[in-house]
Short mmCIF file of C-alpha atoms and ligand atoms in Angstrom, two decimals:
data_model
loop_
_atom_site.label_atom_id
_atom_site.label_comp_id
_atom_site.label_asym_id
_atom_site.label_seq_id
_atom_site.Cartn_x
_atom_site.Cartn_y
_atom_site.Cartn_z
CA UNK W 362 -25.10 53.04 -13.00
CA UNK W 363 -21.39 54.44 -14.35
CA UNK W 364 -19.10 51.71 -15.65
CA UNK W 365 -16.01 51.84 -12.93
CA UNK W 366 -12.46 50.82 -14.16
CA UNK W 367 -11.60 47.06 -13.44
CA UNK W 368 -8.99 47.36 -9.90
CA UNK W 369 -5.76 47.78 -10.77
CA UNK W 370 -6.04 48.90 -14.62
CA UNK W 371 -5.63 52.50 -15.43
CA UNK W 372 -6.97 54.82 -18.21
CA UNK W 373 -4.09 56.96 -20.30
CA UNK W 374 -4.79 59.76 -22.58
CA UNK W 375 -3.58 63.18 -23.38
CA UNK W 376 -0.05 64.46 -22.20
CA UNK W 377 0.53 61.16 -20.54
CA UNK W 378 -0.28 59.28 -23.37
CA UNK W 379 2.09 61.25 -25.38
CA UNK W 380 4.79 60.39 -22.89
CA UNK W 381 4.48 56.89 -22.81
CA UNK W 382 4.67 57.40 -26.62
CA UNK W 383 7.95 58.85 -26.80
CA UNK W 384 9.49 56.13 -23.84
CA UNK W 385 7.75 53.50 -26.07
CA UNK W 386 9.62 55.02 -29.12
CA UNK W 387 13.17 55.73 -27.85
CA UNK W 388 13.31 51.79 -26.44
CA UNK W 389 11.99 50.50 -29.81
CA UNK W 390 14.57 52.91 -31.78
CA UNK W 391 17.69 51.58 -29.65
CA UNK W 392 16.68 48.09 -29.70
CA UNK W 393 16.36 48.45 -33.80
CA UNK W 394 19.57 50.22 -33.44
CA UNK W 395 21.22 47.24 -31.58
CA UNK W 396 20.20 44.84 -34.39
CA UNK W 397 16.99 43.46 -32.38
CA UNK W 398 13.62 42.46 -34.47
CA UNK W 399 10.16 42.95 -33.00
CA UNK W 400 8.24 40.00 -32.45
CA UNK W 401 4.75 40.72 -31.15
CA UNK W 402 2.88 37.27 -30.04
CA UNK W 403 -0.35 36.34 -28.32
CA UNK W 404 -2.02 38.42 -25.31
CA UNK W 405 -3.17 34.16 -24.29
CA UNK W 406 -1.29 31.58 -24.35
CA UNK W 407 -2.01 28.23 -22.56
CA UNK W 408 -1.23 27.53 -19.04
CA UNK W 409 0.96 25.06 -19.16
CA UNK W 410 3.39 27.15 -21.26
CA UNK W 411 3.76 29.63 -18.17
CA UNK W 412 3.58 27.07 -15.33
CA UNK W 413 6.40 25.23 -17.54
CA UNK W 414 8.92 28.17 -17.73
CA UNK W 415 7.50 31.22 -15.39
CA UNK W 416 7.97 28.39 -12.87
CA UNK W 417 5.60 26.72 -10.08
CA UNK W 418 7.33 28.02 -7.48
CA UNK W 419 7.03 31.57 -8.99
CA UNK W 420 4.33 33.98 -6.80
CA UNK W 421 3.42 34.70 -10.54
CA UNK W 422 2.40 31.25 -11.55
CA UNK W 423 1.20 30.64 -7.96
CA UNK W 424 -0.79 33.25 -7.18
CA UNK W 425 -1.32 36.29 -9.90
CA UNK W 426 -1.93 34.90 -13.39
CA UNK W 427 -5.31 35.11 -15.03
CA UNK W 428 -6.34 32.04 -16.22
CA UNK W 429 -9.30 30.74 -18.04
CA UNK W 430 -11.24 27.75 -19.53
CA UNK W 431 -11.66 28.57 -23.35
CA UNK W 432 -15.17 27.33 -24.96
CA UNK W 433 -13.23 24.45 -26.48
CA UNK W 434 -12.53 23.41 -22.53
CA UNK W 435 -8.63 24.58 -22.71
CA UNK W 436 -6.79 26.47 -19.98
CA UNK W 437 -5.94 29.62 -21.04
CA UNK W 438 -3.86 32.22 -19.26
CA UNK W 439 -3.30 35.85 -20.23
CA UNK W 440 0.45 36.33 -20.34
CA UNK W 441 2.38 37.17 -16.94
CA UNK W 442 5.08 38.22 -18.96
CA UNK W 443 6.19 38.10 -22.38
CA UNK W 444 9.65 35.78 -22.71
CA UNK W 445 7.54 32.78 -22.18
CA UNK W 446 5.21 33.32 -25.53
CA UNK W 447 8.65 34.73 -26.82
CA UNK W 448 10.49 31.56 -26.53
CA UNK W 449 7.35 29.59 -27.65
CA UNK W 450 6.65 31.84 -31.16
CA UNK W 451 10.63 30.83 -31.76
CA UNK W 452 10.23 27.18 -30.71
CA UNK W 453 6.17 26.93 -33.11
CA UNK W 454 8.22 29.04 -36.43
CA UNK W 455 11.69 27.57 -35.99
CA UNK W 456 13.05 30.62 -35.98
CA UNK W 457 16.19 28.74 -34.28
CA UNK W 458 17.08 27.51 -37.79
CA UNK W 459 18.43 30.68 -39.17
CA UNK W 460 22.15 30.65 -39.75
CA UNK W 461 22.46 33.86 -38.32
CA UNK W 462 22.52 33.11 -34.25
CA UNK W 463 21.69 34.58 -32.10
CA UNK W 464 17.61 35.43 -32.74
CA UNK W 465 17.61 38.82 -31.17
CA UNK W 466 14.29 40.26 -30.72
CA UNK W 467 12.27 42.99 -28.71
CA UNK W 468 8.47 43.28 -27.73
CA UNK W 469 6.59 45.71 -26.12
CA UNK W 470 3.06 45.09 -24.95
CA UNK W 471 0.25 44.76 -22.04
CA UNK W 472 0.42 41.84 -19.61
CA UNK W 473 -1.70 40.94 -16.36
CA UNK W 474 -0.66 39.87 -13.12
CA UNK W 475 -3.27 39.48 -10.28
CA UNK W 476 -1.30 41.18 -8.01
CA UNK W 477 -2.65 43.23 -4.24
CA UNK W 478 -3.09 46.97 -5.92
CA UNK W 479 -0.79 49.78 -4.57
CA UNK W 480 0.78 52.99 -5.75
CA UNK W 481 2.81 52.52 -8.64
CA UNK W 482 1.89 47.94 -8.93
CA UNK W 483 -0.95 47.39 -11.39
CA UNK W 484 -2.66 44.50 -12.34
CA UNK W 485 -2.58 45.49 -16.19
CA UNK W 486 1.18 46.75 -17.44
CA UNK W 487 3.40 46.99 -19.94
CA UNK W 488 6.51 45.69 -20.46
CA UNK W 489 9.43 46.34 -23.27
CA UNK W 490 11.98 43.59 -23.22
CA UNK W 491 14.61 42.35 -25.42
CA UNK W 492 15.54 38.37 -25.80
CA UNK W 493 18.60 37.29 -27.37
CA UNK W 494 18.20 33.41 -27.99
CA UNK W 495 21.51 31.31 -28.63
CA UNK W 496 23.82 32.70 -26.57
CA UNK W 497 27.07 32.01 -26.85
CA UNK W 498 29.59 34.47 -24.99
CA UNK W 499 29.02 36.39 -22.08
CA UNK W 500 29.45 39.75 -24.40
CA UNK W 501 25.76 39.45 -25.15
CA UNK W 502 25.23 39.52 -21.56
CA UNK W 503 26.79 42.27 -21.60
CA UNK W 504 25.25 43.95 -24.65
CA UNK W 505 22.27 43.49 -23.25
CA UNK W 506 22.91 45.22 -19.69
CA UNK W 507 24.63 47.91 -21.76
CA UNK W 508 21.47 48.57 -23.43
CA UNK W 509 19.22 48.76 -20.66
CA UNK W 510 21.97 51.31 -18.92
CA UNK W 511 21.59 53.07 -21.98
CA UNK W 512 18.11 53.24 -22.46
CA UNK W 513 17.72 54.85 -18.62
CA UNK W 514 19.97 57.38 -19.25
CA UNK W 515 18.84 58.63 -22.64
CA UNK W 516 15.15 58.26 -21.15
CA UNK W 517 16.29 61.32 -18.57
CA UNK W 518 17.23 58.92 -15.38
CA UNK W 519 20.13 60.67 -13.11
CA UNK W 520 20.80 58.13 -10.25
CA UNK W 521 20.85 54.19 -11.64
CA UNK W 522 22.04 51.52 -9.40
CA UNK W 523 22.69 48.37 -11.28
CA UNK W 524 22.63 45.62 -8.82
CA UNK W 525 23.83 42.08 -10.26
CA UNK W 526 24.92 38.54 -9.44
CA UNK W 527 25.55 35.24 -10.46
CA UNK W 528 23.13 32.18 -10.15
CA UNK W 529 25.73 30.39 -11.18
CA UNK W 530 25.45 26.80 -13.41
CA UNK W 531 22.43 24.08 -12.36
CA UNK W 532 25.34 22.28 -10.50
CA UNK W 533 26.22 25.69 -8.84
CA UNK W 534 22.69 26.02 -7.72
CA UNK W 535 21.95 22.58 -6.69
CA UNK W 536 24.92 22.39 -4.67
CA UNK W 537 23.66 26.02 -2.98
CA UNK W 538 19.93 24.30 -2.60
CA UNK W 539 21.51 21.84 -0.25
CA UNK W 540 23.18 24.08 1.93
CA UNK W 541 20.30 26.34 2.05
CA UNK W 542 17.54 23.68 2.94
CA UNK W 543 20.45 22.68 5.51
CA UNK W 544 20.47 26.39 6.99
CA UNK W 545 16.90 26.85 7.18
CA UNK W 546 16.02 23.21 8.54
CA UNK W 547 16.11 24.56 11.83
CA UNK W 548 13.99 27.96 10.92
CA UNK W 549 11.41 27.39 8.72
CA UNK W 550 8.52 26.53 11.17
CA UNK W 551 8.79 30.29 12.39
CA UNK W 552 8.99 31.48 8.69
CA UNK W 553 6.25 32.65 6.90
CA UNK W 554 3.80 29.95 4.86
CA UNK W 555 5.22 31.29 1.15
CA UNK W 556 8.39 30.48 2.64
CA UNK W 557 7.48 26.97 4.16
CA UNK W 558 6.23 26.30 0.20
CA UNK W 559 9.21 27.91 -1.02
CA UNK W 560 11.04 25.42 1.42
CA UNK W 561 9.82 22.55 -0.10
CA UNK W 562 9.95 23.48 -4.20
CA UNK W 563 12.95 26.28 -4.64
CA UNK W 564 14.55 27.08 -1.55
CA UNK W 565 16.66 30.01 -3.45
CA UNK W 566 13.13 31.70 -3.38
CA UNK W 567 13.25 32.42 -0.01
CA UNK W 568 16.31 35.37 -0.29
CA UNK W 569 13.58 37.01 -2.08
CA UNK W 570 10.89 37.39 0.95
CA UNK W 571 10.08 40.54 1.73
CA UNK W 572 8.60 39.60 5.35
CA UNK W 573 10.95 41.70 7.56
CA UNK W 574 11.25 38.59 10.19
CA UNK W 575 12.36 36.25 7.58
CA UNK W 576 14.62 38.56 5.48
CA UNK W 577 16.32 38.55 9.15
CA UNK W 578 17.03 35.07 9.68
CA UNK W 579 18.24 34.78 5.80
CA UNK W 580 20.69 37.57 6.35
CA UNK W 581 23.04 34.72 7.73
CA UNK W 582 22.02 32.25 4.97
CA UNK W 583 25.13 30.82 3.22
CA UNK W 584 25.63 32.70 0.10
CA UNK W 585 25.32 31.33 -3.67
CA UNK W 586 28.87 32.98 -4.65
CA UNK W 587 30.60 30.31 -2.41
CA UNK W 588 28.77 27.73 -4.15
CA UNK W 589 29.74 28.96 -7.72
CA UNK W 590 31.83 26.28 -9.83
CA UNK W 591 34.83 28.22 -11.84
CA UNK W 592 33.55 28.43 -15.07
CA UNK W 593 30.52 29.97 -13.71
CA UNK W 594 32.75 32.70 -11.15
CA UNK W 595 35.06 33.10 -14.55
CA UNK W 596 31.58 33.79 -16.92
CA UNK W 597 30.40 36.37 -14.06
CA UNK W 598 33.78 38.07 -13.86
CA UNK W 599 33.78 38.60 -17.66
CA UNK W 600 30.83 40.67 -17.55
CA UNK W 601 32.06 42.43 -14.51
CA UNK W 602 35.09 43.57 -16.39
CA UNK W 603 33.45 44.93 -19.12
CA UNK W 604 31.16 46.92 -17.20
CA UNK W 605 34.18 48.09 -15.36
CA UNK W 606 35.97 48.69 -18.51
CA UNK W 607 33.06 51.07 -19.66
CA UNK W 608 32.39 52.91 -16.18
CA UNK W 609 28.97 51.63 -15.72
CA UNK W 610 28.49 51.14 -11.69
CA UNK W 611 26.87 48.29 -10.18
CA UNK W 612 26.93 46.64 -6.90
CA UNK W 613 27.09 43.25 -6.61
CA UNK W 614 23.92 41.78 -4.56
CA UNK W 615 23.90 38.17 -3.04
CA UNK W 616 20.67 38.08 -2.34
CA UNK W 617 19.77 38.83 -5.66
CA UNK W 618 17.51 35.75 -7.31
CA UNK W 619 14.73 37.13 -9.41
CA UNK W 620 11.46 36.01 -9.04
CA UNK W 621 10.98 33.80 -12.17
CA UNK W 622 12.45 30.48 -11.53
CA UNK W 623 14.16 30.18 -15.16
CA UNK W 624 17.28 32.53 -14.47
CA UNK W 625 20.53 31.27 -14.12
CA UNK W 626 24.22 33.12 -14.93
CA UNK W 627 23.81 36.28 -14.45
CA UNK W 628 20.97 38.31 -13.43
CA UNK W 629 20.40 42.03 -12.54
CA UNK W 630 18.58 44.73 -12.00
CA UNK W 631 17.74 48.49 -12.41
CA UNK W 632 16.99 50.46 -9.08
CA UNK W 633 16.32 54.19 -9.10
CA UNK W 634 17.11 56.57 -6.60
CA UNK W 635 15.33 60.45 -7.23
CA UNK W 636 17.07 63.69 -7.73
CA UNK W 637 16.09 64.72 -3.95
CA UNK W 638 17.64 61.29 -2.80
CA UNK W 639 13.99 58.83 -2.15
CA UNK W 640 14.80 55.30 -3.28
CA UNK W 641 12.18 54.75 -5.95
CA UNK W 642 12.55 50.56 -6.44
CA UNK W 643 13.08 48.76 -9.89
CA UNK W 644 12.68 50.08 -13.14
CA UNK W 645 13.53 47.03 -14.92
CA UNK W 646 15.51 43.41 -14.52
CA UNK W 647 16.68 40.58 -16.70
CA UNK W 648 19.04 38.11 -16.31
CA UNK W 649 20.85 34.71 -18.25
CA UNK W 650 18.75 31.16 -19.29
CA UNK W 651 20.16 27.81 -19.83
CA UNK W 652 16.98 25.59 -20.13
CA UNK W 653 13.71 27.52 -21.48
CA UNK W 654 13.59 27.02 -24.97
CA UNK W 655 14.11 23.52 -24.20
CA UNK W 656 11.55 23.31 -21.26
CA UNK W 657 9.38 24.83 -24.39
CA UNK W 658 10.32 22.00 -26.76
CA UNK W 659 13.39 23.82 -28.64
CA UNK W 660 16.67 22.93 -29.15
CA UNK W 661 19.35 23.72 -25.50
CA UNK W 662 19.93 26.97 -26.67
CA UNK W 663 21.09 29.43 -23.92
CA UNK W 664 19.35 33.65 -23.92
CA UNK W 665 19.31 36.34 -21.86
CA UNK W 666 17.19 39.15 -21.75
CA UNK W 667 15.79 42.17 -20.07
CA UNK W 668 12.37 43.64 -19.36
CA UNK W 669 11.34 47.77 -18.07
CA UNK W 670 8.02 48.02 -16.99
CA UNK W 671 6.55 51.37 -19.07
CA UNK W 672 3.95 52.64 -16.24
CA UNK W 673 7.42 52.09 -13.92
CA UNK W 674 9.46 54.74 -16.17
CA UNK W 675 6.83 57.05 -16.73
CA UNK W 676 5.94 57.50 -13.18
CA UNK W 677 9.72 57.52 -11.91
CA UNK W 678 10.60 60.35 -14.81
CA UNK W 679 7.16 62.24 -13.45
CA UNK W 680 8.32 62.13 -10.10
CA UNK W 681 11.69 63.53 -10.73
CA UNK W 682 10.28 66.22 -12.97
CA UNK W 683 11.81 64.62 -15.99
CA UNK W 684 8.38 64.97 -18.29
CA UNK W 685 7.19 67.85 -19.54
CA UNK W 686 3.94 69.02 -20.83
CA UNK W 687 4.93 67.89 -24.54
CA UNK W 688 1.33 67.06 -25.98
CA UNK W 689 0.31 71.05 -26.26
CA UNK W 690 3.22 71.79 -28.45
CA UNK W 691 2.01 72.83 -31.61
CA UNK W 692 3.86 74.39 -34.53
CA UNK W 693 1.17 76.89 -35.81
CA UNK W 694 -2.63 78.26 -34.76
CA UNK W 695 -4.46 78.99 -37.74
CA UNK W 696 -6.77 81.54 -36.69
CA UNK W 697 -9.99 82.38 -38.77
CA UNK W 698 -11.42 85.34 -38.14
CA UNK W 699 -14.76 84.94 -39.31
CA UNK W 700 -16.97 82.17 -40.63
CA UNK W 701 -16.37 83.82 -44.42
CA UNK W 702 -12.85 82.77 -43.62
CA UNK W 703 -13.21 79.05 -42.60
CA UNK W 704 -12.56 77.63 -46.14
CA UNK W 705 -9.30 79.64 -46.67
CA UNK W 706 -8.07 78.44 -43.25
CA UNK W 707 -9.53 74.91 -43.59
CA UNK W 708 -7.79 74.45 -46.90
CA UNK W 709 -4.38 76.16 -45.60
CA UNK W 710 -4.42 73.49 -42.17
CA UNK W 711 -5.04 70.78 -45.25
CA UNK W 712 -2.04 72.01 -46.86
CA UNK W 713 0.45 72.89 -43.98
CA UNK W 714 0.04 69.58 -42.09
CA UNK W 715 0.46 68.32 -45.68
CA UNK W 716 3.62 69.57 -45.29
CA UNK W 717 4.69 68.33 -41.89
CA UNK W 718 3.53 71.31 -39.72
CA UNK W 719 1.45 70.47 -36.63
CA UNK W 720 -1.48 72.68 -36.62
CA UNK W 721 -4.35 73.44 -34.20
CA UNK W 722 -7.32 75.03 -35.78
CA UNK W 723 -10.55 75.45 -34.18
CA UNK W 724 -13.84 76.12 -36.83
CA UNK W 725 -16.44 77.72 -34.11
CA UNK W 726 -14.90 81.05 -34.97
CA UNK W 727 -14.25 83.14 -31.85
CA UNK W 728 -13.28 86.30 -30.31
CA UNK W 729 -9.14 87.04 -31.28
CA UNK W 730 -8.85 87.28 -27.57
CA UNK W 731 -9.89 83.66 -27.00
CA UNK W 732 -8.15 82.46 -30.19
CA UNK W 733 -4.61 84.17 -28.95
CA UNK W 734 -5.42 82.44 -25.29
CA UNK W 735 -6.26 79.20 -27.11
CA UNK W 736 -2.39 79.75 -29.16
CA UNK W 737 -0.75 80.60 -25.91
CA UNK W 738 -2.31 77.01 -24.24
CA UNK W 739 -1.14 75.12 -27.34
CA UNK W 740 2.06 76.81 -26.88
CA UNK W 741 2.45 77.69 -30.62
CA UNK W 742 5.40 79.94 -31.71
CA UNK W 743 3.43 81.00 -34.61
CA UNK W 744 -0.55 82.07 -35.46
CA UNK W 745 -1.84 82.27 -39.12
CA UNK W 746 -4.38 84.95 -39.02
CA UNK W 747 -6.93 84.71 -41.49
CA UNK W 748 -8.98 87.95 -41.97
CA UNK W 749 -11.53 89.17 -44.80
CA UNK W 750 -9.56 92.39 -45.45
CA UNK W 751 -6.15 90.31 -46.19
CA UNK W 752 -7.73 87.82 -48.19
CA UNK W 753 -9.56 90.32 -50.13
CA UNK W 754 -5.70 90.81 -51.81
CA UNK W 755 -4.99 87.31 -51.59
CA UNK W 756 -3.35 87.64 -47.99
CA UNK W 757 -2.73 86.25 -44.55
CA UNK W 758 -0.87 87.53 -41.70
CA UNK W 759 1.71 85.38 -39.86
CA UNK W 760 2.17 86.44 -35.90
CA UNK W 761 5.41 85.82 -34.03
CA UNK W 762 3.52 84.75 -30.43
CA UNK W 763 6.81 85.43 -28.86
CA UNK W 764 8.48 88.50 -30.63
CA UNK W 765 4.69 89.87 -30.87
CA UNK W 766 5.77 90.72 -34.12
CA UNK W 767 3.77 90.12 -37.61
CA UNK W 768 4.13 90.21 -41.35
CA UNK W 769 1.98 90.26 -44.13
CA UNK W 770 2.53 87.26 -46.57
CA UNK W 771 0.93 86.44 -49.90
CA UNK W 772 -0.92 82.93 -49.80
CA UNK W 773 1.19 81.09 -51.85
CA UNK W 774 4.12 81.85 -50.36
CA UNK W 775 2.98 81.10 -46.58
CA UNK W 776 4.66 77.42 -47.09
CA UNK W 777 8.28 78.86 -47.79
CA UNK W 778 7.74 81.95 -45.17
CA UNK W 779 6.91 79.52 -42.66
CA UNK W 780 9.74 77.43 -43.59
CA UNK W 781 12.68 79.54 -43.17
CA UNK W 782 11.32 80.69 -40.28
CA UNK W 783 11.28 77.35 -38.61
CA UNK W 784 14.92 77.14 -40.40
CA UNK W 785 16.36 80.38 -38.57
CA UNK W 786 15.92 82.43 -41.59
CA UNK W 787 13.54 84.70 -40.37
CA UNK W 788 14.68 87.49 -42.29
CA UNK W 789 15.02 85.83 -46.05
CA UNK W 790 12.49 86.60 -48.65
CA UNK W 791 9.83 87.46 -45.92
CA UNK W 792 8.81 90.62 -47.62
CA UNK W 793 6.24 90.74 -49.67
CA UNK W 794 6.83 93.93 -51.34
CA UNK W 795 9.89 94.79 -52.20
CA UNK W 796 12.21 92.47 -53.87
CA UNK W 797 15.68 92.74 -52.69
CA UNK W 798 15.96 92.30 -48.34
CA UNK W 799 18.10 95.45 -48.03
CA UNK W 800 15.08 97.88 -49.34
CA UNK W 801 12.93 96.09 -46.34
CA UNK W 802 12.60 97.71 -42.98
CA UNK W 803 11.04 97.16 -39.95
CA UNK W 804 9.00 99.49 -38.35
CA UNK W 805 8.07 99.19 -34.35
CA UNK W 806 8.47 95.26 -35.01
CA UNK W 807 6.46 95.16 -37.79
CA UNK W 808 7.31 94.38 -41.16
CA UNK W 809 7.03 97.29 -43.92
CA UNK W 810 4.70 95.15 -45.58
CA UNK W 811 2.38 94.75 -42.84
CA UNK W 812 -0.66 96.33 -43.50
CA UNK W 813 -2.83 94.94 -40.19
CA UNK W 814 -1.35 95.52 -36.95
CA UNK W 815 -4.02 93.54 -35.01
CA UNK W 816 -3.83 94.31 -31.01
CA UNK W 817 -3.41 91.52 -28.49
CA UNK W 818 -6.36 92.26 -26.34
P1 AMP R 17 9.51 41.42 -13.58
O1 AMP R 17 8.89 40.91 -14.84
O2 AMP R 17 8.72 41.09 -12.35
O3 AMP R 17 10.96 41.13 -13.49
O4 AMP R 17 9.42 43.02 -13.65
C1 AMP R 17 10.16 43.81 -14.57
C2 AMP R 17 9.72 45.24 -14.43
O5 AMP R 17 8.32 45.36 -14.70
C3 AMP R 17 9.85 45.81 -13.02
O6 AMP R 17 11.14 46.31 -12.79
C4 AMP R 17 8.84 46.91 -13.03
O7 AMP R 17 9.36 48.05 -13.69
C5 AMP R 17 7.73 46.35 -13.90
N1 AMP R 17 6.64 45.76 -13.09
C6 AMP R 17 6.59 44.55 -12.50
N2 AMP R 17 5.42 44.33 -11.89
C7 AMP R 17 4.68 45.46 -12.11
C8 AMP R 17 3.34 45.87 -11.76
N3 AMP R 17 2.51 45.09 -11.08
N4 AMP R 17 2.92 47.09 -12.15
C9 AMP R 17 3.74 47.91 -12.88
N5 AMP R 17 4.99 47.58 -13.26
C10 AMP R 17 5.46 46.38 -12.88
#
C-alpha cells in the first residue's frame, strides 16, 4: 500500500523549492544586514516551556501543539513557534550577559501546530522571525516593524496593510480585563464555549473570536485604548510618529490582541490585499514583551519581535503572479553530439561550473533536435556544441539560442569567450582567426570563423 503524506504537511521540490529558497535568503540577508545573529534551537522542547510563555489560554497551547512522553517519561512538545525556545537558548547560555544589549537574533525553521487543515493553514510550517531581547526604546519597535515592511516589499508585495495597536502596560490591561469581564457578564452564556473559557482565564482573548455571533456582541466591547495609562499612549505614539515620519501606512486596529498571551506594547500585523483587489489575510505579526524571559527564568528584560510564515509568502506572491519559473534558468547547455564526445563535454561542464557557470548537460546523447528542445526548456541563452569534426582541430561551437547565431571557438579559450559574452562584450576577442576585431566579419549571423553552421531542425 503507497505511503500517503501525514494531513496537513506538504511535499516541496523543484521550482517551488527554489522559491522558497530565494524568500528564505532575502529575509536572512536583511536581518544580517540589520545587525541580527541566527540562532537555530531545538525542533522539542518541553511542555512546560510553551504552556509557560505561549500561554494557557492560547488556542495554541490549548488545543494544537504536539506533545509527547519521551522514553525517559518527560513531556515533550514540538515547538508551536519559535520565540519560546528563543528566549529559553538565551536564558540556558546567558547570552543576556553580553555588554552589547540588545541580543538581536533571527531564526528560520519548521514548527507544528495541530490545527483543522484548509487552503493555505498547515499543520507543518515555517516561520522566519527576528527577536530583539533587552529592549530599551520604542525605536527598536520600530526597527523591527520597519524591517518586516521592508522585507514585503523587496519580496514583490504591492498592497500591505499594517494594522497595529497598543496592549498597553500590565496595569493598562488589567484595568481593561475588568471592564471587559464587566461588559460581557451579561453575554457570555450565549457566546461560544472558547469564549466562556476565554471568559474565565484572558478575557482580552475574546476580541479575537472569529464566531460571527460573538465578534457582534464584542463590536460594542469597551476598547483597550481608553484603558491605556500615559506612558503606555506616549510609548505607542512614538512608534506611530516614526512610521508617519517614514510614510509607511498602517491603520490602527482595537481589536487587535494577538493570539499568544505574552504580547504587551505594541503589537501588529501584516495583511495582504492582491493586485486584482481579494483580501488575502496575514502574512506575518509580532508585537512588544515585558515578562517572557523572566516567565523563562531570565533576568526582566523587555523584546519584541516579528514572525512571516514562509508557505504564507510563497503562496500570496504565487497568487499575485509575483514568482516566476526561476529553477529552469540555466546559463549554458553543453551539448554532445555523440558518445565519442562525452569526455570532452564531461570535462568542459567540470570546468565551466568550476568557474561559476550553471550548466545542464545530459550524457544519453540524443538527436540535436531534442538537445535544442531540452536548451529551450532550461531556458539557456547559450549551447556548447560538442561535435567530432570541431574537436578533431581542437574546437567547439558556442550557439547564441536567441540571436540563432554561432561561432567557432578554440577549447581553451571557451572560458574567456563565454565570459565577455555574459559581460556584454560579445564582440571582443571572439574570433578565432584573425587577430585584430576589425579584420572579423560576420557573415548571415555567423562568425567568419565558423566553420559548422548546424540547422535548428
Ligand atoms: P502566528 O505565529 O500565529 O502569529 O503567525 C505568524 C504567521 O505565520 C502568520 O501571519 C502566517 O503567515 C503564518 N502562519 C500561522 N499559522 C499558519 C499555518 N497553520 N499554516 C501556514 N502559515 C501559518
Amino acid at each position: 500500500m503507497p505511503y500517503t503524506i501525514p494531513k496537513g504537511t506538504h511535499d516541496i521540490s523543484g521550482d517551488e523549492a527554489f522559491c522558497y529558497r530565494e524568500i528564505e535568503e532575502l529575509l536572512q540577508t536583511l536581518a544580517h544586514n540589520y545587525g541580527y545573529m541566527e540562532m537555530r534551537t531545538p525542533i522539542f522542547e518541553q511542555t512546560e516551556l510553551f504552556t509557560r510563555s505561549v500561554g494557557e489560554s492560547s488556542d495554541v497551547v490549548r488545543k494544537e501543539m504536539y506533545t509527547f512522553e519521551d522514553k525517559g517519561g518527560r513531556s515533550m512538545t514540538l515547538r508551536p513557534e519559535l520565540t519560546a525556545g528563543i528566549m529559553r537558548s538565551i536564558v540556558s547560555n546567558k547570552l543576556y550577559t553580553n555588554p552589547d544589549l540588545p541580543i538581536k537574533s533571527w531564526y528560520l525553521g519548521p514548527i507544528f501546530r495541530y490545527e483543522r487543515p484548509q487552503a493555505g493553514r498547515y499543520r507543518q510550517f515555517s516561520q522566519f522571525g527576528i527577536e530583539v531581547v533587552g529592549v530599551d526604546s520604542p525605536y527598536y519597535d520600530a526597527e523591527v516593524i520597519f524591517l518586516g515592511y521592508s522585507a514585503l516589499k523587496m519580496l514583490g508585495f504591492g498592497n500591505i496593510e499594517l494594522r497595529i495597536n497598543s496592549l498597553g502596560d500590565k496595569e493598562s490591561r488589567d484595568q481593561y480585563r475588568v471592564a471587559l469581564k464587566e461588559y460581557f457578564k451579561d453575554h457570555i452564556n450565549e457566546m461560544c464555549e472558547d469564549c466562556q473559557k476565554r471568559y474565565e482565564i484572558n478575557p482580552l482573548r475574546i476580541l479575537d473570536c472569529k464566531v460571527p455571533e460573538d465578534q457582534e456582541i464584542a463590536k460594542n466591547a469597551p476598547v483597550l485604548r481608553d484603558y491605556l495609562s500615559s506612558s503606555a499612549k506616549e510609548y505607542f505614539q512614538f512608534i506611530l510618529n516614526i512610521l508617519d515620519n517614514y510614510e509607511i501606512p498602517y491603520v490602527v486596529d482595537d481589536n487587535l490582541v494577538r493570539g499568544l498571551d505574552y504580547y504587551s506594547q505594541v503589537v501588529f500585523e501584516f495583511h495582504y490585499t492582491s493586485n486584482n483587489g481579494k483580501y488575502l489575510g496575514a502574512v506575518g505579526a509580532g508585537g512588544h514583551y515585558d515578562n517572557l524571559l523572566a516567565e523563562v527564568g531570565g533576568p526582566k528584560l523587555s523584546g519584541v519581535g516579528l514572525a512571516f510564515g514562509i508557505e504564507r509568502i510563497y503562496n500570496l506572491l504565487k497568487e499575485d503572479g509575483i514568482l516566476d519559473n526561476k529553477l529552469e534558468n540555466f546559463d549554458l547547455t553543453i551539448m554532445p553530439l555523440s558518445d565519442n564526445c562525452l569526455p570532452v563535454a564531461f570535462d568542459l561542464a567540470v570546468f565551466l561550473r568550476g568557474s561559476g557557470y550553471r550548466v545542464d548537460i545530459a550524457y544519453n546523447v540524443k538527436s540535436m533536435k531534442q538537445q535544442f528542445k531540452r536548451a529551450e526548456r532550461k531556458l539557456s541563452p547559450l549551447a556548447i556544441i560538442v561535435g567530432e569534426d570541431e574537436l578533431d582541430n581542437n574546437q567547439i561551437i558556442i550557439r547564441d539560442l536567441n540571436q540563432k547565431t554561432q561561432i567557432n571557438v578554440n577549447i581553451n579559450e571557451v572560458l574567456t569567450v563565454i565570459d565577455n559574452i555574459f559581460n556584454g562584450h560579445e564582440n571582443e576577442h571572439q574570433c578565432c582567426c584573425h587577430e585584430h576585431e576589425d579584420e572579423c566579419h560576420e557573415h548571415n549571423g555567423h562568425h567568419c570563423c565558423s566553420k559548422h553552421h548546424h540547422e535548428e531542425e
